[in-house]
Amino acid sequence: MNKKMVLMALLLVSVAAAVSGTDFEERITEKKWYRDYFNEVIYRKDRNIIVEYQPYLTEEENIIFYNAIGVIFWFDEPSIYRDRINWTKFDDSEYGSYISMRGGGFSCKAKELNPDLYELEIEDVRISQEKYEDLLARGHDRKFALDATEPGYSLYFRFDGEYLYIYLEDGKTLYATYCAYDESEEEALYEAIRTNEFDMTKITFPRHADGTCDYESGGGVPGKKIVNGVYRAKDNLRLRETGSISGKAITTMQAGSLVLILSKGREETIDGITDNWVQVETLFGAIDTEEKLIQGEVGWCFSGYLK
């Protein structure tokens, strides 16, 4: 079995073969997709968080510059700090589309694997050391492109409501997360960053496909844990057949694996933590301690070890 067949088997698990055609272009262009750290900017109401993710903004020539009008600071001009996905279709050739993500991009073609999962085959992923260092300063660690010895590569894009997760070619390493903004929210974001004043009636936090939100809308405070939310395992965590420490272990998820909470069970105190047992389903990218993908496993775990 060649590399491509192995990757497809891992990614699709029990899903049928990829369907022909794709609506990826429509989905990627109907909203403005910004890196998820802009949620933190809004939540903490502090534009300077952008500098933490884009260190090059601290360089003197980027903090302030001059034009015909006068002095401009980095936060006055969105093109200086904007970190979003841009998609351009040039023609109908095999690699006639181009996707850019903060200062660099790829000629590519999209293939739909299931209704929310797409493979982007890249014509040539390779970059120079100089380009790698420039992108790193802009908040993008493209080590995978620096290390590439061959032109071709695939990235996997998974839509989850107003979230977009991008995985590397192995299908389990999360490269970046983006969130959707409409045009009015984008303008409100720019104004908030320019003034460092945040009108929470104009900006809403993104929601997952199941309707849950990681933040309480309008308040700028973290949302409370609720049933049907999407969470990560804090550490390696056993998935059991029943909601009890004595329940038979199904598998052990690695720390960081994503799960969808399906229902809530009884409350218990374990290791000094009082919380509920929850029935969950492991999501795309979840792996066990042997590095195997375990998407679609359903079982119980202690929610005190989720975040």
Phi, psi and omega in degrees: 000126182281172185304317182298318180294322178297314180298317181294321179296319179293319184288319186272336181051257182262004182283147180291174182301155183301143179274158180278152179080165181202146173253023183302316182303316179296317184289325184280341182255349182286341177229167173263122185258110181253150178303147187295343180290347174293335172298320179293323176302314181290315182300315181271354178053054183211107182294336184291350174298330178302321181296329179297329182262343177233077187302334183297340179295343179278350176290141189306317184291344180260342178287324183211140175210175187240146171221194184295335182277323182150217183277135178234131174266162183302324184282354177277342186234105184305328182297341179285319186247351184303131182226082184223169178274136173237136183235129179229133175251115183273317182199187183263016177289171186304316178245051184274004178249153182226129177242130179239144181221090177058080171087358180193153181203192188216143165284134190205174171222148185252144176227130179279126178260322169207177189304339180236006184234129183228144173258129173253108177276124185261135183293312179211111186270346191293142177225162179275167176299319179298315179294321178301314182294323178295315179294323179298319178294337179266007174095014181236113179267095182260052179299326180298326179281327177293322183278347185297133179257348179234155183297311189291150179194161175230137169249151181241125184252121179242119178274134176225084184063240180265017173249147175227119181255131179247124182249151176286180188297336179287350176081001182228346180269117181284121180271314182199158176236134178237157180230150187272138172231141170272178187297319181292323178292323178297315179296320178295323177297313179301316181295319179297319180290322180297317184263344188061030175234130191244112176270102186286357174278347183254347182236130177243149178280150182292156178240151175281170183299332180276006177092352181282156182230138180285350179224152176283124185300135175085337187262342181068030178233154182300142176287154178279153178295129181224158176297146181079009176279166176255125185224169178245151173285127180293317179227180173304132190220129179285138172257125188243162181287332179228163181278067182200151178297338179270356180295143181297132180288131177270312179197172175241117180281143174284153175306137180095348179296138180272139176225151173255123180282123182264321180201164183247136179253207186287157178273144180208156175251120180230129181053036178080003180254125177258118181199183183259153165284142181227144173273131185227163170238130179286140185257176180307132180096347178293136180226157177265184185288352176257016177070019178266140176292136182232036178301137173089001176287135178244131180188194184244144173214166180275120188289347175296343179256016174251156176224000000 
